[in-house]
PDB file of C-alpha atoms in Angstrom:
ATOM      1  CA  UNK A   1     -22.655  13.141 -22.736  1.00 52.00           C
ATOM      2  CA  UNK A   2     -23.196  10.433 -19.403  1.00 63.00           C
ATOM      3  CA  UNK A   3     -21.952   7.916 -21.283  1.00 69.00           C
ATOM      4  CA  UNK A   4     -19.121   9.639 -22.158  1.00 73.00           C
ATOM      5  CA  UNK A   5     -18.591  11.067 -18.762  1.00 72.00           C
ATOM      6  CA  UNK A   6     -19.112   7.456 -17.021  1.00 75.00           C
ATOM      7  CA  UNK A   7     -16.153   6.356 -19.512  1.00 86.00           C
ATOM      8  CA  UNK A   8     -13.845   8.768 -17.877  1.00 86.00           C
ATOM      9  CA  UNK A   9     -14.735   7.689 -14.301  1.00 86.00           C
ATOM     10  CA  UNK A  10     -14.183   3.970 -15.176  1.00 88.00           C
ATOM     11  CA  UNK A  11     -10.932   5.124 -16.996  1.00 91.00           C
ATOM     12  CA  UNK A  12     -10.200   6.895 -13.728  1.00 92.00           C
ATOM     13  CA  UNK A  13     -11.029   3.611 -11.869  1.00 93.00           C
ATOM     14  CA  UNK A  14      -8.542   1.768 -14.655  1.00 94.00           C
ATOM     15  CA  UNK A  15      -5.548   4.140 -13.078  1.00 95.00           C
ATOM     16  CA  UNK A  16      -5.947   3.397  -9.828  1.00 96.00           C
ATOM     17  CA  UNK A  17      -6.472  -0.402 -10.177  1.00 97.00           C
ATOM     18  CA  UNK A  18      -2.920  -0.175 -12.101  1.00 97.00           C
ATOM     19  CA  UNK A  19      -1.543   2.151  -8.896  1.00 97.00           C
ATOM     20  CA  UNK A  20      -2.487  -0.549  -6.924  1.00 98.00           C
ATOM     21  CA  UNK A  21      -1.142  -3.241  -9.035  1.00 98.00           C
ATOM     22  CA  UNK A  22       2.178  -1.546  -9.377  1.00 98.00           C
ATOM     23  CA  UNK A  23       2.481  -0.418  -6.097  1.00 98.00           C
ATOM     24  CA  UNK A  24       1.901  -4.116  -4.566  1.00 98.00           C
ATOM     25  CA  UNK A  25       4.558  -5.330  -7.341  1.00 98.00           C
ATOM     26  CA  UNK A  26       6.787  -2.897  -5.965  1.00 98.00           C
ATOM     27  CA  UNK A  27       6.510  -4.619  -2.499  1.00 98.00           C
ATOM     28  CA  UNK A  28       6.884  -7.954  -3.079  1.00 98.00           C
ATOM     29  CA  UNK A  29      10.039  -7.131  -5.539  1.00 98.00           C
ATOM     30  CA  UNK A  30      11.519  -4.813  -2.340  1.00 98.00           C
ATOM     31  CA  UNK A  31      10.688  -8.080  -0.291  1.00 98.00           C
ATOM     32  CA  UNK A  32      12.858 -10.131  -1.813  1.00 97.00           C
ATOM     33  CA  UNK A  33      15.368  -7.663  -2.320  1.00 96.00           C
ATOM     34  CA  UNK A  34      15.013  -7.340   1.214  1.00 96.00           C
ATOM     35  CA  UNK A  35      15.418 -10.943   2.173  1.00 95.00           C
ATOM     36  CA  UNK A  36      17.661 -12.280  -0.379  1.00 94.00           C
ATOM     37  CA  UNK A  37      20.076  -8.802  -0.858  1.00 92.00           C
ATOM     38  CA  UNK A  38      19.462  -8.851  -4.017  1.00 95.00           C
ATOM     39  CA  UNK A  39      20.583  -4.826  -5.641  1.00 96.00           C
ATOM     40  CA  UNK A  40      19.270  -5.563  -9.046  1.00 96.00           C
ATOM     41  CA  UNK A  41      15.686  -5.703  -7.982  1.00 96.00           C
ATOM     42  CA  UNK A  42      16.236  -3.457  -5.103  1.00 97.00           C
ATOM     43  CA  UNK A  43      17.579  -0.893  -8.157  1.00 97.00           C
ATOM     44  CA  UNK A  44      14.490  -1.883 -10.284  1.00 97.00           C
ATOM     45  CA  UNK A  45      11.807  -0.994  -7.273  1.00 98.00           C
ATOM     46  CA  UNK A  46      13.983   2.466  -7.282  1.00 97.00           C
ATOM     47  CA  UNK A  47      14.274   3.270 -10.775  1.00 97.00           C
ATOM     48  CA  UNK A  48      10.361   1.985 -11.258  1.00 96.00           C
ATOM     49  CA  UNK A  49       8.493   4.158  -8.723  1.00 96.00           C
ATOM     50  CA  UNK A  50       8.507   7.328 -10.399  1.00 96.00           C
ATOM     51  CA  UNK A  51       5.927   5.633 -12.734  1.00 96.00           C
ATOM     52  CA  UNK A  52       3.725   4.822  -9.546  1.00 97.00           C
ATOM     53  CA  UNK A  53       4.185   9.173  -8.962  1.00 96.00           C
ATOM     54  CA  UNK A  54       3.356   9.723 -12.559  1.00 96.00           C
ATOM     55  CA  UNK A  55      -0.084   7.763 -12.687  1.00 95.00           C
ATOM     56  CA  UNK A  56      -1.270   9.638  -9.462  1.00 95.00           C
ATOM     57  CA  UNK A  57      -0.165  12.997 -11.364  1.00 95.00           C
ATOM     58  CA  UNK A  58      -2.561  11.413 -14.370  1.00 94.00           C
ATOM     59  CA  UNK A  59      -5.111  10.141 -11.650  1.00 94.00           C
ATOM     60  CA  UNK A  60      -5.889  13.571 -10.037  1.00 93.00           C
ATOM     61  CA  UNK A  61      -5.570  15.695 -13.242  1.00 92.00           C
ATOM     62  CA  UNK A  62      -8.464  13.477 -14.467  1.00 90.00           C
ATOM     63  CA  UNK A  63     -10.725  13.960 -11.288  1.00 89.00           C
ATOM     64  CA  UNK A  64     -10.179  17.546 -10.880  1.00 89.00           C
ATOM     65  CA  UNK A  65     -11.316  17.970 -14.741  1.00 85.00           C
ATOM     66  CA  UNK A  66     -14.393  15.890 -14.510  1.00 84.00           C
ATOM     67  CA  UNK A  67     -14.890  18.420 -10.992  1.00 80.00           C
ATOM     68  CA  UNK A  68     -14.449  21.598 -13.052  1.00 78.00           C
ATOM     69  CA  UNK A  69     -16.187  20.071 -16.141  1.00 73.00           C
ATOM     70  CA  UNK A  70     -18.816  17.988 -14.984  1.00 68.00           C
ATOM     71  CA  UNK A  71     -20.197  19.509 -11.826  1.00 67.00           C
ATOM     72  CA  UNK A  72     -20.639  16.014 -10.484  1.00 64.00           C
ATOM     73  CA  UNK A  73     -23.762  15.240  -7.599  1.00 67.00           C
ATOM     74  CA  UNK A  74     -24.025  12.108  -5.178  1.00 73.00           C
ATOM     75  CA  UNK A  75     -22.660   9.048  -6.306  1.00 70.00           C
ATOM     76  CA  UNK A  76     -20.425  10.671  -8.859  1.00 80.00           C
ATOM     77  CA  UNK A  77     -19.008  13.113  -6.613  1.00 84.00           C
ATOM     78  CA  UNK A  78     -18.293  10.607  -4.317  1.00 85.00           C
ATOM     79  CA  UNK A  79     -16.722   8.242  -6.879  1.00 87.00           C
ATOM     80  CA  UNK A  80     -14.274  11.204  -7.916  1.00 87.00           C
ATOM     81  CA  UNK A  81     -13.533  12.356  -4.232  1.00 89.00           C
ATOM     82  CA  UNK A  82     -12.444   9.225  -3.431  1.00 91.00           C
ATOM     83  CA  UNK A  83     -10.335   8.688  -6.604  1.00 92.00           C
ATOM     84  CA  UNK A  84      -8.105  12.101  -5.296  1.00 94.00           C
ATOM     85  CA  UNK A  85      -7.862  10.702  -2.253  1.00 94.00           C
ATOM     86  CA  UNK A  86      -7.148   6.487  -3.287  1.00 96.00           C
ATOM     87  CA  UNK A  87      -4.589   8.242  -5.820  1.00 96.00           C
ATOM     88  CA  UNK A  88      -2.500   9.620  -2.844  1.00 96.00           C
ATOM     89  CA  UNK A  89      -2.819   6.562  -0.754  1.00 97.00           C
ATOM     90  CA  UNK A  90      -1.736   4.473  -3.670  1.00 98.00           C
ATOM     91  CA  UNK A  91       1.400   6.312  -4.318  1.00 97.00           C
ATOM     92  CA  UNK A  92       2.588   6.428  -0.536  1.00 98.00           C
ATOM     93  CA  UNK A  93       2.395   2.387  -0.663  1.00 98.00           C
ATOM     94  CA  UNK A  94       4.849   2.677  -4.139  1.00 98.00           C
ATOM     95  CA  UNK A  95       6.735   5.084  -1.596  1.00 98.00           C
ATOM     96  CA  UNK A  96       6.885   2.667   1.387  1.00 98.00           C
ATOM     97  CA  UNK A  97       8.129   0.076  -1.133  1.00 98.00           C
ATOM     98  CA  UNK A  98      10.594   2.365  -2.419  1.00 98.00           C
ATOM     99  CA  UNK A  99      11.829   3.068   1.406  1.00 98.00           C
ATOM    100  CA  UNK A 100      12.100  -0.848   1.626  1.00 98.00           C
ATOM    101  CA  UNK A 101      13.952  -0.922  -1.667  1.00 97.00           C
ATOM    102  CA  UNK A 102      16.199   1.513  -0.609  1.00 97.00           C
ATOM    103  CA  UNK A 103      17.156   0.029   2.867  1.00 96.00           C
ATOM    104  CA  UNK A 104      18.089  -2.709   0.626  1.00 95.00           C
ATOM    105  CA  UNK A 105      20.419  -0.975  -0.975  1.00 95.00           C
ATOM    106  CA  UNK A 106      22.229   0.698   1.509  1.00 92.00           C
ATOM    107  CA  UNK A 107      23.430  -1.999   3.086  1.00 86.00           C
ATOM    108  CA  UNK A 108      24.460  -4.711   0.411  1.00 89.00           C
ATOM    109  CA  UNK A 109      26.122  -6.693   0.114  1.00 89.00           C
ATOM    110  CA  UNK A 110      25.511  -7.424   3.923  1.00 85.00           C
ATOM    111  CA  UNK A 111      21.985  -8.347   4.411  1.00 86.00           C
ATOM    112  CA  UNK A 112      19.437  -6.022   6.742  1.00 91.00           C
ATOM    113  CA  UNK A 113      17.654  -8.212   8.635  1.00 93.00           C
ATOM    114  CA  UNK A 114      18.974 -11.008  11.431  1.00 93.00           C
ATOM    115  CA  UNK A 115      17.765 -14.452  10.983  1.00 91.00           C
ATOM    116  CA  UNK A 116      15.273 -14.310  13.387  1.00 91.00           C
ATOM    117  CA  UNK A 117      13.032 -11.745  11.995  1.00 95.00           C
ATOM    118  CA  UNK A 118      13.928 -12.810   8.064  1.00 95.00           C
ATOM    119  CA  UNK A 119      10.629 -15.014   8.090  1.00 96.00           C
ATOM    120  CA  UNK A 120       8.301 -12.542   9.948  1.00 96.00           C
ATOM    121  CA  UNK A 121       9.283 -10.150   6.915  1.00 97.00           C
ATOM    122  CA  UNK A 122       8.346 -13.064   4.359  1.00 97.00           C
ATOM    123  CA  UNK A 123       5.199 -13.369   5.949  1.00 98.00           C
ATOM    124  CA  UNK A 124       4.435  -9.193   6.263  1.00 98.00           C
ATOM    125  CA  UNK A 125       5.680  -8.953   2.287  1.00 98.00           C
ATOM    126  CA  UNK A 126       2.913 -11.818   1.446  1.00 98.00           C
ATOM    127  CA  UNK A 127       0.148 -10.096   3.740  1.00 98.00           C
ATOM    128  CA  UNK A 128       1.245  -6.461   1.904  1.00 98.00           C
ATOM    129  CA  UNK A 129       0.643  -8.251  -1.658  1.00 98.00           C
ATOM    130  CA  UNK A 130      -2.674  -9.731  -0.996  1.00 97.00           C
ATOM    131  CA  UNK A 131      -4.094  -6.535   0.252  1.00 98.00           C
ATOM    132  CA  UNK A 132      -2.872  -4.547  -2.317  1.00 98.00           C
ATOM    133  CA  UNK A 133      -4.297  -7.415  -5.126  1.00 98.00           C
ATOM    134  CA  UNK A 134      -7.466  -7.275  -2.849  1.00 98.00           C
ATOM    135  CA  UNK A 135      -7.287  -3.527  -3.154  1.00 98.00           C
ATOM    136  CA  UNK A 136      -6.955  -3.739  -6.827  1.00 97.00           C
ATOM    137  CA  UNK A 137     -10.402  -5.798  -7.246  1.00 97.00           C
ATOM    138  CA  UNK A 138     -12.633  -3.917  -4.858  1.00 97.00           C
ATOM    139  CA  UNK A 139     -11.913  -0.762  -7.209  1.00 96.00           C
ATOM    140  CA  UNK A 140     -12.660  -2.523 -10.182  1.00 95.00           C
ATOM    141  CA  UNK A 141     -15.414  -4.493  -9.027  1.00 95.00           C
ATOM    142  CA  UNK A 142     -16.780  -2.373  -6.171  1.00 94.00           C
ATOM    143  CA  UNK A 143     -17.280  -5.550  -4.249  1.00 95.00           C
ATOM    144  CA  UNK A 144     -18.288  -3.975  -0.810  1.00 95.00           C
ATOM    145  CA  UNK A 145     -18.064  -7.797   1.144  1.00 95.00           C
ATOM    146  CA  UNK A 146     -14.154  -8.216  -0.404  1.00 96.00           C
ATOM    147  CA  UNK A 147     -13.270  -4.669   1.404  1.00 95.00           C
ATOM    148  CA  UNK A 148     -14.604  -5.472   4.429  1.00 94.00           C
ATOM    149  CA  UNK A 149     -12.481  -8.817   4.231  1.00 95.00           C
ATOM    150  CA  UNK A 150      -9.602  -7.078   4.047  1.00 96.00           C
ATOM    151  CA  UNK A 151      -9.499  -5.541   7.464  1.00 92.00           C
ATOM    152  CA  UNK A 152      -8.888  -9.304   8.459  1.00 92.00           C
ATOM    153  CA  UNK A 153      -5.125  -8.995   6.027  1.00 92.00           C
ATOM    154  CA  UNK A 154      -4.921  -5.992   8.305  1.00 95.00           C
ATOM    155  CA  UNK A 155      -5.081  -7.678  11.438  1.00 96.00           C
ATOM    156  CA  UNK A 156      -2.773  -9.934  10.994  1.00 96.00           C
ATOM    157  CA  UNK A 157      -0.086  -7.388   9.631  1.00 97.00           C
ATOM    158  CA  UNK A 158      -0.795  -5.749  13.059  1.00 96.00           C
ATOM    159  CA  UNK A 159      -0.246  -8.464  14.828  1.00 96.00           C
ATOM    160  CA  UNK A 160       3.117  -9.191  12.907  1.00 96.00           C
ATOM    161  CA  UNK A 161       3.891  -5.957  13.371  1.00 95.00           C
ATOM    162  CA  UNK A 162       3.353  -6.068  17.372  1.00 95.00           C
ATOM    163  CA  UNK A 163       5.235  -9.123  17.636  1.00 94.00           C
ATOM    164  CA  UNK A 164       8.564  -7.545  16.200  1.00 94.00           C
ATOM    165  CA  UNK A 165       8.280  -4.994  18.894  1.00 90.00           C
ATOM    166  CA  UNK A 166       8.046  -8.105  21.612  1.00 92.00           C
ATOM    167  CA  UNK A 167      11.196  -9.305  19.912  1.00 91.00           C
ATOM    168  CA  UNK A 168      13.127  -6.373  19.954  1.00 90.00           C
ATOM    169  CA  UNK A 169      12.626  -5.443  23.450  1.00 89.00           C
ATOM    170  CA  UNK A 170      13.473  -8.655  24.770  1.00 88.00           C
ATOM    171  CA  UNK A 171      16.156  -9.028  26.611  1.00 87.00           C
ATOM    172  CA  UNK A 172      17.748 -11.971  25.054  1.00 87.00           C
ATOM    173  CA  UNK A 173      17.474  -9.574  21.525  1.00 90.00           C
ATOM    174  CA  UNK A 174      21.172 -10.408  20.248  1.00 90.00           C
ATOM    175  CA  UNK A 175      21.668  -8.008  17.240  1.00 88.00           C
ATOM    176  CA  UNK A 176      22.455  -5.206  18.377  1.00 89.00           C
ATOM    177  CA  UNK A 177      21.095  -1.461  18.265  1.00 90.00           C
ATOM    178  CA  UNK A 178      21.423  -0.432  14.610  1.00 90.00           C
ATOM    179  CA  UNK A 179      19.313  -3.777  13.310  1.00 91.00           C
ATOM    180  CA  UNK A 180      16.852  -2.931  15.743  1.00 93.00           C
ATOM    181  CA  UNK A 181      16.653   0.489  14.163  1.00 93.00           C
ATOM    182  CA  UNK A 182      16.542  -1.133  10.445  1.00 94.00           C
ATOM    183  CA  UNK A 183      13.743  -3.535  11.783  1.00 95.00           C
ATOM    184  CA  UNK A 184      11.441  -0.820  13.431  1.00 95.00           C
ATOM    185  CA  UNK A 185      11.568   0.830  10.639  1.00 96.00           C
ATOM    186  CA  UNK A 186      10.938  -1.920   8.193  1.00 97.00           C
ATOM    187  CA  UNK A 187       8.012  -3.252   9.899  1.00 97.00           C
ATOM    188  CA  UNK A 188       6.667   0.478  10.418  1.00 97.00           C
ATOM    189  CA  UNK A 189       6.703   0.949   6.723  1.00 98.00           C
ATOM    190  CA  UNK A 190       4.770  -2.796   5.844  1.00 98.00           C
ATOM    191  CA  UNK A 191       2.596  -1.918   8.765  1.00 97.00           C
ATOM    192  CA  UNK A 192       1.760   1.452   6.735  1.00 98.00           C
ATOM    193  CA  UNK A 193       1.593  -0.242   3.498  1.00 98.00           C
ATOM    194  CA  UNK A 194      -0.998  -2.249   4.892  1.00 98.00           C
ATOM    195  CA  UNK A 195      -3.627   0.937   6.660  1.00 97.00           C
ATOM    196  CA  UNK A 196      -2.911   2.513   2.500  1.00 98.00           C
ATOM    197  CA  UNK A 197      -4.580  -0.358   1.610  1.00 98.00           C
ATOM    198  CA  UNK A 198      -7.640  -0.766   3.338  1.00 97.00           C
ATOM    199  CA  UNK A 199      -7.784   3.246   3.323  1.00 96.00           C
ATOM    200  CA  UNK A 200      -8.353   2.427  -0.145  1.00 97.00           C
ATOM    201  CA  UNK A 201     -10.769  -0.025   0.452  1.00 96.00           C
ATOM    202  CA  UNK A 202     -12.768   2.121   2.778  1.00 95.00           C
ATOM    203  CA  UNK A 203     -12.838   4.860   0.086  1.00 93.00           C
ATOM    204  CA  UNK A 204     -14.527   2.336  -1.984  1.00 94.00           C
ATOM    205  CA  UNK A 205     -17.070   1.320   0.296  1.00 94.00           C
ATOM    206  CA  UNK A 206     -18.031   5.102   0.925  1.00 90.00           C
ATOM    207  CA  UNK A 207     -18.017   5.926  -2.885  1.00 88.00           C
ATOM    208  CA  UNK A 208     -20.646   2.840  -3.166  1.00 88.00           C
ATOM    209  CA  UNK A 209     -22.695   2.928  -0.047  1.00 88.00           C
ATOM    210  CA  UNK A 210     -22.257   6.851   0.655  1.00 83.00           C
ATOM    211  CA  UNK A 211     -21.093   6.304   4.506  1.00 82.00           C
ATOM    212  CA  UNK A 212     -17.643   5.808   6.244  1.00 74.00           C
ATOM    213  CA  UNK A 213     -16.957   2.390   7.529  1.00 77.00           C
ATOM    214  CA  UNK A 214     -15.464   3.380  11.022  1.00 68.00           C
ATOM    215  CA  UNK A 215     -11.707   3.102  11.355  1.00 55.00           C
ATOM    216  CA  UNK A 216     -11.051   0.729  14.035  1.00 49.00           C
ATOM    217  CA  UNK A 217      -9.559   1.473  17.322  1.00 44.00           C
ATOM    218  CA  UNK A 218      -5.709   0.853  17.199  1.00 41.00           C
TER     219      UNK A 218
END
């Protein structure tokens, strides 16, 4: 009956590694979309992200049976409470991929971004792939040292994040107001992408340690 119970939770785990598999695809395909206007994969991240919704459907149908089923204590309960939770976090970083897809989309053929920002996107789409890989591995290995690493990824999204702001509000900013819209919003949804991430990893780090790490001050 445990054994057959820990094969559900590990199945569980199995879900969510694929959530955030998919989900970190999804960025790096928006990315380029992004950078290169490219419709087709901009299209594909669109068309694709209702499979990212359907696994988190899966995902918390799973956990709430082996709650109703199972009656789980301690380090189970944990392990399914934060599998609810990582489920919905996973999905809204398919969603902020989705919004990057779309903004794509809308305005090819022209490209979004202006030539100054293009690389600081290159560099946020890299940062949101390794954290969701790194997100990936600390749920399927548990690896409490990897999660921690990844408030580091973090960081530095933050900081690229910050420095789009310095560049927008310069004065010598020569785009225009509705590509500073497009790039506010673009970097607001990496910068999200990013927190999903390491909310993820966090949940991890609770479900094996049974405490919180604390959520640094912004």
């Amino acid at each position: 009956m445990r054994a057959a119970y820990h094969e559900k939770l590990d199945a569980l785990s199995g879900e969510l590694a694929e959530m955030s598999l998919m989900a970190g695809e999804a960025m790096k395909k928006a990315t380029s979309a992004l950078l290169e206007g490219d419709l087709d994969l901009a299209e594909e991240v669109i068309s694709e992200d209702n499979k990212i919704d359907a696994l988190r459907s899966q995902a918390e149908e799973q956990a709430f049976g082996l709650l109703a089923l199972q009656a789980p204590v301690a380090g189970d309960l944990r392990s399914v409470i934060a599998a609810i939770h990582s489920a919905g976090d996973l999905e809204r970083m398919g969603d902020l991929a989705l919004h990057v897809a779309k903004a794509a989309r809308r305005r090819h053929p022209a490209k979004v971004l202006p030539d100054d920002v293009t690389p600081y996107f290159a560099e946020m789409g890299r940062v949101a792939l390794d954290l969701a890989q790194d997100a990936r591995q600390v749920i399927l290995t548990r690896d409490v040292e990897l999660a921690f690493t990844m408030e580091s990824d973090d960081d530095a999204m933050d900081d690229l994040h910050r420095h789009l702001f310095t560049l927008l509000l310069s004065k010598d900013w020569p785009s225009g107001v509705a590509p500073a819209i497009d790039v506010t919003l673009l970097g607001r949804f990496y910068e999200r992408f990013a927190d999903h991430a390491v909310a993820v990893a966090r949940r991890v780090v609770f479900m094996v340690t049974g405490k919180m790490p604390n959520t640094p001050e912004a």
